[in-house]
Tab-separated table of C-alpha atoms in Angstrom:
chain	number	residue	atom	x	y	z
A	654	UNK	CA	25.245	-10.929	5.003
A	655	UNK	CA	21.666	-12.242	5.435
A	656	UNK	CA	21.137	-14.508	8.509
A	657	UNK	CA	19.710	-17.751	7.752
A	658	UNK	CA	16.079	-17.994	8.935
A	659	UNK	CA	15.360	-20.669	10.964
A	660	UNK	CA	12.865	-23.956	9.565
A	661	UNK	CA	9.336	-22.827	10.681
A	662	UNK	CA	8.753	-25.425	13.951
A	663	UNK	CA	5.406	-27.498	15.130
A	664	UNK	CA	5.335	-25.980	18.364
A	665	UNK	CA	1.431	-27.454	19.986
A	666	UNK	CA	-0.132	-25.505	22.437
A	667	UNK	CA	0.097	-28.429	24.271
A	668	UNK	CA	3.770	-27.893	24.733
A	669	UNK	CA	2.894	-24.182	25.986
A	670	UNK	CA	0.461	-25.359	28.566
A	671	UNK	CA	3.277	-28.185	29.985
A	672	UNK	CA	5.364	-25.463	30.004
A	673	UNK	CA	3.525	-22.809	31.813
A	674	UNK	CA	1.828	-25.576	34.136
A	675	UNK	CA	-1.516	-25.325	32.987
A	676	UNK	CA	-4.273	-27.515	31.354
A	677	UNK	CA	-4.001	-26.978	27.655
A	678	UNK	CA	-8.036	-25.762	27.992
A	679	UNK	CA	-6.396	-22.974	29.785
A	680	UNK	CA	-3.810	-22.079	27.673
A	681	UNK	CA	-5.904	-21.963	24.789
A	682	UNK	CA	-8.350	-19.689	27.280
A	683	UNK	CA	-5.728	-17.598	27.115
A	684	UNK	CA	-5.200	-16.693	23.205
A	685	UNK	CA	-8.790	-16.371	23.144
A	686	UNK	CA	-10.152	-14.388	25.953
A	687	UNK	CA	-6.951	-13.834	28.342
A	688	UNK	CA	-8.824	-11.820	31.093
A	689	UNK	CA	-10.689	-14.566	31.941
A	690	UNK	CA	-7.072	-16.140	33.463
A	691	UNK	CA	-5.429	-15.161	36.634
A	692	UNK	CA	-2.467	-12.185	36.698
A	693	UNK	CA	-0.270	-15.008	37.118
A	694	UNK	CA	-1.649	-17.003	34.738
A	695	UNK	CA	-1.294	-15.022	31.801
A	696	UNK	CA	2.253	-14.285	32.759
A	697	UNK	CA	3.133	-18.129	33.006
A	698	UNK	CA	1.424	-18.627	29.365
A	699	UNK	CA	2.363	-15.518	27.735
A	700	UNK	CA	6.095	-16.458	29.112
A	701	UNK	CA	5.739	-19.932	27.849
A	702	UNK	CA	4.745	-18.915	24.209
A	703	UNK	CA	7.573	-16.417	23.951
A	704	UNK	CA	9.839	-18.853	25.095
A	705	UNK	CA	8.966	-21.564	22.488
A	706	UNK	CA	8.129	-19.056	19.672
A	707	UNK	CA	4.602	-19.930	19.322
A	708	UNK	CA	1.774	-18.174	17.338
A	709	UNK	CA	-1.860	-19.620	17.935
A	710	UNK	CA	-3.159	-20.190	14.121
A	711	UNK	CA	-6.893	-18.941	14.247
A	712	UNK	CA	-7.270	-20.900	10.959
A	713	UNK	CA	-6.553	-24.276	12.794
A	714	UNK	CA	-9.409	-25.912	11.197
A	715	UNK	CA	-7.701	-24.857	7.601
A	716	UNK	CA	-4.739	-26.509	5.893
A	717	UNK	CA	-1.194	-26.437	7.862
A	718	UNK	CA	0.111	-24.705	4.763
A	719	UNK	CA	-3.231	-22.349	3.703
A	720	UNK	CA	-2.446	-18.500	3.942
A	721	UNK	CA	-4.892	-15.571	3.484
A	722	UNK	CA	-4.244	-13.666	0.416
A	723	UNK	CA	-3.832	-10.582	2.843
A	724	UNK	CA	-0.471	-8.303	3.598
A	725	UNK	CA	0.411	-6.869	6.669
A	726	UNK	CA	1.817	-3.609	6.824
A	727	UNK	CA	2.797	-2.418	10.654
A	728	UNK	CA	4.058	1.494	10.134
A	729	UNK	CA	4.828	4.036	13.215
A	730	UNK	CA	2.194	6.318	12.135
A	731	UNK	CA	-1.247	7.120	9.863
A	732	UNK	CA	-0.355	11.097	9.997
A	733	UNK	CA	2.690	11.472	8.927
A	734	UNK	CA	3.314	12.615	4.844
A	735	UNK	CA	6.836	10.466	5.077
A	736	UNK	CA	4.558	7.173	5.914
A	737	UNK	CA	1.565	7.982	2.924
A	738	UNK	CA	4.139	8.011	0.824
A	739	UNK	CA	5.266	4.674	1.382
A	740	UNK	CA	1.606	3.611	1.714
A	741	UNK	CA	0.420	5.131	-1.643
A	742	UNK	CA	3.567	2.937	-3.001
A	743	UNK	CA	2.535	-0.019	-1.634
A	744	UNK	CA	-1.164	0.388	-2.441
A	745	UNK	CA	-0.364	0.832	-6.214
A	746	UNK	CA	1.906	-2.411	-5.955
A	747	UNK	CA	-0.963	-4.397	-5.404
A	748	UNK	CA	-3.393	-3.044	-7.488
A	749	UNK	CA	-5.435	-5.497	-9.616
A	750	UNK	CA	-3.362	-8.126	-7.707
A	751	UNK	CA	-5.423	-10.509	-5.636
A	752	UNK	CA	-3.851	-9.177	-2.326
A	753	UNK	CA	-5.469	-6.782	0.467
A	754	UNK	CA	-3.893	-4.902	2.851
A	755	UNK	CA	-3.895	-5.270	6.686
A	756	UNK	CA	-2.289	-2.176	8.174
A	757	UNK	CA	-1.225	-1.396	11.738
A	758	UNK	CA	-0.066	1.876	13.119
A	759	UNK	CA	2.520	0.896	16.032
A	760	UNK	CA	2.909	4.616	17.094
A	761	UNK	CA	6.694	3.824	17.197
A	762	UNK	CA	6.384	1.878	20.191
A	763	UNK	CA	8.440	-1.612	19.707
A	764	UNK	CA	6.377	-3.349	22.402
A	765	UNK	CA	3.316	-2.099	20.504
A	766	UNK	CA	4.451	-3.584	17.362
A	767	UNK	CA	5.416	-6.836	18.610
A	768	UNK	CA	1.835	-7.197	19.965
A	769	UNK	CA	0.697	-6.513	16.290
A	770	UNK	CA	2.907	-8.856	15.058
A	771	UNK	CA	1.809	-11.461	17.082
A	772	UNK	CA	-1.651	-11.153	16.014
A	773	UNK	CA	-0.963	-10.353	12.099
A	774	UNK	CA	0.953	-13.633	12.631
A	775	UNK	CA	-1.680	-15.684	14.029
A	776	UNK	CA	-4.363	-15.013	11.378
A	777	UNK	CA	-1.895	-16.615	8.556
A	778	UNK	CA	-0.807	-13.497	5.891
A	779	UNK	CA	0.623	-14.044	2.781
A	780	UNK	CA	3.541	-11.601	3.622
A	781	UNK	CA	4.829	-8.972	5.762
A	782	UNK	CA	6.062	-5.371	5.355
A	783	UNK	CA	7.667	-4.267	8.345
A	784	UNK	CA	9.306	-0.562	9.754
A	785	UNK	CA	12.697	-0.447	10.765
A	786	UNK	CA	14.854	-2.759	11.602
A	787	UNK	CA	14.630	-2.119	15.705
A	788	UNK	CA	12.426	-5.020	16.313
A	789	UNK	CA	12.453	-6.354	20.178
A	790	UNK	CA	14.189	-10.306	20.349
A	791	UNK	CA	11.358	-12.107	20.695
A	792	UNK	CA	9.763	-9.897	17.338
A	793	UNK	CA	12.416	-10.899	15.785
A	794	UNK	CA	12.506	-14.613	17.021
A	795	UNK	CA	8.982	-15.164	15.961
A	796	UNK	CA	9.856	-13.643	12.537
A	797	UNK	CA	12.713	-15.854	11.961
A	798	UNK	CA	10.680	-18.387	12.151
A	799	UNK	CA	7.731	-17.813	10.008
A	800	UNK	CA	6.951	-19.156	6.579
A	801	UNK	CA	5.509	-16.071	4.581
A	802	UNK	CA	8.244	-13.324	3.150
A	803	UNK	CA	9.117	-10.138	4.934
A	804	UNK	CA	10.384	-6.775	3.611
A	805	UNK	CA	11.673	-4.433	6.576
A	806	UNK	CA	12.064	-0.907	4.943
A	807	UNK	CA	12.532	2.577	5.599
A	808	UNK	CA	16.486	1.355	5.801
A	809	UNK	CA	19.105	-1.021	6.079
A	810	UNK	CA	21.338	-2.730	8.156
A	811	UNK	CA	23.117	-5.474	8.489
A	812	UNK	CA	21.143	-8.488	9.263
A	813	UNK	CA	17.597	-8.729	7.690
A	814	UNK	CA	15.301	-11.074	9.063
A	815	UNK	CA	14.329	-11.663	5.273
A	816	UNK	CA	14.316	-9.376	2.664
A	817	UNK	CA	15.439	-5.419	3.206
A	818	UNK	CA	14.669	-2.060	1.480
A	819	UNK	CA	15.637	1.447	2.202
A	820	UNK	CA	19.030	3.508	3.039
A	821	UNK	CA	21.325	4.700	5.390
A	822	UNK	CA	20.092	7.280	7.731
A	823	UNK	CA	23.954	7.679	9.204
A	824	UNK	CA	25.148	8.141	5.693
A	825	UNK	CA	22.330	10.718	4.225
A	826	UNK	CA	23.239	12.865	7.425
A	827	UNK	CA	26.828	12.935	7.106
A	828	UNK	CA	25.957	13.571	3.228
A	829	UNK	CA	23.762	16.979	4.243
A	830	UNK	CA	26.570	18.508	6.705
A	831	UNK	CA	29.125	17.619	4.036
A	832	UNK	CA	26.972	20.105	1.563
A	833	UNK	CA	26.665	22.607	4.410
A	834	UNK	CA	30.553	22.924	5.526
A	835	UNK	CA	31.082	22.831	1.322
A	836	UNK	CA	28.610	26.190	0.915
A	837	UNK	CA	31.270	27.738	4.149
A	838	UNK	CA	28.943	27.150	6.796
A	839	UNK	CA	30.898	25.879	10.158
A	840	UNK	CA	28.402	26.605	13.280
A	841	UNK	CA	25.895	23.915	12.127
A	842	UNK	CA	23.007	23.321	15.015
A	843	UNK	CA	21.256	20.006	15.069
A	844	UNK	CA	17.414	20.039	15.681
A	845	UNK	CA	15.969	16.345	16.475
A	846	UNK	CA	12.380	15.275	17.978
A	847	UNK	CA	10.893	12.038	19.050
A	848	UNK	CA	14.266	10.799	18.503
A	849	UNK	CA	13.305	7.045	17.304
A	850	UNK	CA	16.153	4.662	15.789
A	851	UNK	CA	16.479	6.388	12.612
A	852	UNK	CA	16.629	9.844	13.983
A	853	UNK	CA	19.194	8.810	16.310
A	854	UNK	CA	21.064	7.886	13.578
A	855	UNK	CA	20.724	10.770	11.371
A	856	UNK	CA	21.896	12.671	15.387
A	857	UNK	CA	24.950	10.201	15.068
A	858	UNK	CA	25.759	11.022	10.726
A	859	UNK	CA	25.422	14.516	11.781
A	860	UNK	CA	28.224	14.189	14.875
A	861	UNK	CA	30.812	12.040	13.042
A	862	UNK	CA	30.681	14.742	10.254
A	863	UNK	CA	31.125	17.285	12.442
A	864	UNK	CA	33.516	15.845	14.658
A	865	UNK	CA	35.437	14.483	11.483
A	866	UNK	CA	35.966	18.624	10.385
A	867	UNK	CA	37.196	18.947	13.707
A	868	UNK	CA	33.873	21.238	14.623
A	869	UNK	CA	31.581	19.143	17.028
A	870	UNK	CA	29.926	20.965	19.826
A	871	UNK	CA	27.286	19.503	21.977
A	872	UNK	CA	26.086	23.037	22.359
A	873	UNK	CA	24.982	23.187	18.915
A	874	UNK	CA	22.500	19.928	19.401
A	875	UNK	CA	18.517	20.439	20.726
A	876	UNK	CA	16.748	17.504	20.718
A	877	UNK	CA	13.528	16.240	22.300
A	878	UNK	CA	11.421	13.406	22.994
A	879	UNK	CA	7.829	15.350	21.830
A	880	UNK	CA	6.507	14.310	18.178
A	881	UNK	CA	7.350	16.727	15.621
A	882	UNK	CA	5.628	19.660	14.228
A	883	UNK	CA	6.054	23.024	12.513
A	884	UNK	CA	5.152	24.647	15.914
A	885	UNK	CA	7.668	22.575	17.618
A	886	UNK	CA	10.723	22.957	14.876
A	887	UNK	CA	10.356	26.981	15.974
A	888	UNK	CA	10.132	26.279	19.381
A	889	UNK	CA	13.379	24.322	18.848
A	890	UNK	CA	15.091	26.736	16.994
A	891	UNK	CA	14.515	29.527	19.242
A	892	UNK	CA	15.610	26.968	22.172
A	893	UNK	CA	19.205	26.509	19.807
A	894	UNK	CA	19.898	30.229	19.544
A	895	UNK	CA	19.361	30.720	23.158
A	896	UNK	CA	22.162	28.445	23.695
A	897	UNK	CA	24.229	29.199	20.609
A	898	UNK	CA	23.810	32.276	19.329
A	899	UNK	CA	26.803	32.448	17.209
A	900	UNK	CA	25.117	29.616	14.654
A	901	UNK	CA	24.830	30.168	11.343
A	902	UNK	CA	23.034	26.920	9.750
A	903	UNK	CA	20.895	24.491	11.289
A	904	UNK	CA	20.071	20.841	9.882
A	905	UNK	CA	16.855	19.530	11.233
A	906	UNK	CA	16.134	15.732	11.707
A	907	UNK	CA	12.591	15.999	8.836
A	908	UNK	CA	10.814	18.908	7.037
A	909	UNK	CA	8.523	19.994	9.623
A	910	UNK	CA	11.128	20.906	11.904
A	911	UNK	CA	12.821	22.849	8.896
A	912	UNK	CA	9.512	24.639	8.302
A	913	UNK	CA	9.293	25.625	11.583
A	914	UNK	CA	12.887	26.706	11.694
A	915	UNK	CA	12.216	29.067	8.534
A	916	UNK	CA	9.279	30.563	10.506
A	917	UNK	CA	11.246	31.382	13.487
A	918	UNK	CA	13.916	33.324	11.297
A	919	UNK	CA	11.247	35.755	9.764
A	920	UNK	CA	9.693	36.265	13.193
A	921	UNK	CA	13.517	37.574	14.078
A	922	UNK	CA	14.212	39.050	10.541
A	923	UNK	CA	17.461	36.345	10.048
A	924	UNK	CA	17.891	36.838	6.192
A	925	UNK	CA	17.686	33.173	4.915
A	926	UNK	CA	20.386	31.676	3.908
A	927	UNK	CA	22.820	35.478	4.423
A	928	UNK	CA	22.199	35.043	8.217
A	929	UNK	CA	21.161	31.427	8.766
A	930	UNK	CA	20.976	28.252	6.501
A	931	UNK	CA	18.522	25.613	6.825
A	932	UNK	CA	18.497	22.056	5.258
A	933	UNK	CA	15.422	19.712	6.110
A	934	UNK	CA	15.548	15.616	5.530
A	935	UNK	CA	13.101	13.334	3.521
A	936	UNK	CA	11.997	16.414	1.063
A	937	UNK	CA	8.230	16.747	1.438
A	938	UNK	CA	6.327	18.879	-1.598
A	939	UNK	CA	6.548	21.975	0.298
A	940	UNK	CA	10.396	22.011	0.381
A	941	UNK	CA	10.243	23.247	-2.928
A	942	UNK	CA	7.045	25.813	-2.759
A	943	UNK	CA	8.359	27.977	0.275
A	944	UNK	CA	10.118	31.216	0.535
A	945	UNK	CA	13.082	30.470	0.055
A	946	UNK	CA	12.968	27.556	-1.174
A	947	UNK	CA	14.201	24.706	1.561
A	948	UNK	CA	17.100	22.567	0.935
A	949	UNK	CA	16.167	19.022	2.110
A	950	UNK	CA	17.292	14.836	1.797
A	951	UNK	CA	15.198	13.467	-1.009
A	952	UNK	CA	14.724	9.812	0.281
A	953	UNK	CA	12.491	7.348	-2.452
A	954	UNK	CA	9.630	6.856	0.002
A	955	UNK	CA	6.874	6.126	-2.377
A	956	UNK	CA	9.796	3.600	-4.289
A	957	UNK	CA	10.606	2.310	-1.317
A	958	UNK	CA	7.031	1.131	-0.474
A	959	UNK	CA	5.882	-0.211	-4.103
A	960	UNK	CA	9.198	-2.030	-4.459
A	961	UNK	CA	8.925	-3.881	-0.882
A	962	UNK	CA	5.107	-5.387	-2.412
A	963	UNK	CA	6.779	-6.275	-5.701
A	964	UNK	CA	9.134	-8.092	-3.184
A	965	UNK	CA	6.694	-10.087	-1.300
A	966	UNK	CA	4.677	-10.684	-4.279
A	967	UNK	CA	7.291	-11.648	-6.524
A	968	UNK	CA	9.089	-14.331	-3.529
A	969	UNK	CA	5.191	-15.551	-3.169
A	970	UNK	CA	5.225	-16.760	-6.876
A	971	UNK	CA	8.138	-18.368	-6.661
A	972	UNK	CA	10.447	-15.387	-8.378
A	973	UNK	CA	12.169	-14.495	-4.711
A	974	UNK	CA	14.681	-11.486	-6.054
A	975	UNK	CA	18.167	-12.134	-6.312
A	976	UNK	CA	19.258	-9.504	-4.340
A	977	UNK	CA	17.466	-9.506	-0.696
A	978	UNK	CA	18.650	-6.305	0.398
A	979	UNK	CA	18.277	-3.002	-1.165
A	980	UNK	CA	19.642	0.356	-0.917
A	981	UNK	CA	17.392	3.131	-2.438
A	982	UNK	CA	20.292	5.616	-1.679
A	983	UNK	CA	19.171	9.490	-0.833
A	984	UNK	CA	19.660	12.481	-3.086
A	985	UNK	CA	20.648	16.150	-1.344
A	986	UNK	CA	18.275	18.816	-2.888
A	987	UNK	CA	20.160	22.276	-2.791
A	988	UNK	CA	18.153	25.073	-2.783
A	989	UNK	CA	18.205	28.440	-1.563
A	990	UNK	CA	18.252	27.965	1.587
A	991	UNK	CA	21.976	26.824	1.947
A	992	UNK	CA	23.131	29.047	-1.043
A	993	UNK	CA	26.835	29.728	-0.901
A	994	UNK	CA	27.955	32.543	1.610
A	995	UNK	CA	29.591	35.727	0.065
């Protein structure tokens, strides 16, 4: 069930600077040009404002209850095909709509987006679309109590700050190593990198599946920290075999990884899928154009960011949908590279 967001408060920045023990000229010093103030003073005020939820308004000479006409999108990352998906879905949402687009890259650092969302706050947008639904408290404080409509996407949980779009990373993962063990593959290998929330929860759908057909192994699981690339899905790959030789699939935590993966087995001469099958997660275009053809999680990414604008746009006009959560569900495209075994 939705939480119940709290009544936008009139928190002054007087009430910061009494806080914090400074003159309000000083506090307000701070919001504009904080290097000008003491170590310790910017810790006192920046403590202060967290504590009472406070966003400066840089529109203080406007209206209490004028907005921009401007959305702010805050996404972990400009390079990755998942994320222009989403963007080009969002993008046609708006079109010939009076709303613009403010967009953020946090780099999937929390602390990095809660400094964004701080300052997309303070200049006044007509909505938010948010990534994820790991915010830090005090992102999520200052969200809760904000008047303009935000869509977190990519999944869903249980408690939206607002309004919610996406799936279940636990479930999609359970839902590819359930096709797997089906085509009589039991040695299954996990390949993960960067290892944010969501790929720690596709890590955790792939365990409970395995462990639930009584074949979990840590041995079969390579992870790492590093961002993910074709280079680094081989490199991973060849890292799994070392330590588990005996595999004979492997389901990798996005496409890339898969890719990379498929590379490694024609540098060995693994037949794909006789010696080794290989299933990939969000389905990127080239899933379907390589040799073999890579099975792969379809999840609605471009959906999932045009729907989220029709969100804010249609809760800005007064039409806020009936349903504030949304599950886009995930599709498991079977192709030849998890073919049945003889």
């Amino acid at each position: 069930m939705a939480r119940k967001r709290i009544t936008p408060g009139k928190i002054r920045l007087a009430e910061v600077a009494k806080l914090a023990g400074v003159s309000p000229i000083t506090a307000s010093r701070f919001f504009r040009n904080p290097e000008a103030l003491s170590a310790g003073k910017r810790a006192r005020v920046d403590s202060a404002a967290k504590e009472l939820g406070y966003v400066p308004n840089l529109a203080a000479r406007a209206l209490a209850s004028q907005r921009t006409e401007v959305i702010g999108v805050l996404i972990p990352s400009l390079t990755n095909n998942v994320f222009s998906d989403v963007l080009r879905g969002i993008y046609d949402a708006l079109d010939g709509s009076r709303y613009s687009i403010q967009l953020a890259n946090t780099r999937y650092s929390i602390l990095q987006e809660e400094r964004l969302l701080r300052l997309f706050l303070a200049q006044k947008p007509a909505g938010l679309i948010i990534t994820g639904i790991n915010q830090t408290a005090d992102s999520r404080r200052i969200m809760e109590t904000v008047d303009c409509p935000i869509v977190q996407i990519m999944e869903v949980g249980p408690s939206p700050i607002d309004m919610m779009i996406g799936f279940s990373h636990f479930d999609a993962s359970k839902a590819a190593i359930a096709h797997l063990l089906a085509q009589g593959y039991r040695r299954i290998g996990f390949l993960g990198a960067r290892m944010d929330p969501r790929v720690q929860r596709r890590l955790d759908g792939y365990r409970s599946a395995m462990t639930d057909a009584g074949l979990f192994d840590p041995q079969l699981i390579v992870t790492t920290a590093v961002p993910t690339s074709v280079t680094l899905g081989g490199t991973l790959f060849a890292d799994l075999l070392a330590k588990a030789p005996d595999i004979d699939a492997v389901f990798c935590v996005n496409d890339d990884l898969a890719l990379g993966a498929l590379f490694e087995c024609k540098r060995r001469h693994m037949a794909v899928p006789e010696q080794m099958a290989i299933v990939g997660f969000n389905d990127l275009e080239f899933m379907a154009s390589s040799e073999p053809t890579l099975s792969s999680v379809r999840t609605n990414r471009y959906e999932m960011g045009r729907n989220a604008a029709v969100m804010v746009i249609e809760t800005l006009e007064g039409r806020r949908p009936a349903e504030p959560v949304v599950d886009l569900g995930f599709s498991v495209m079977e192709r030849q590279s998890s073919a049945r075994r003889n």
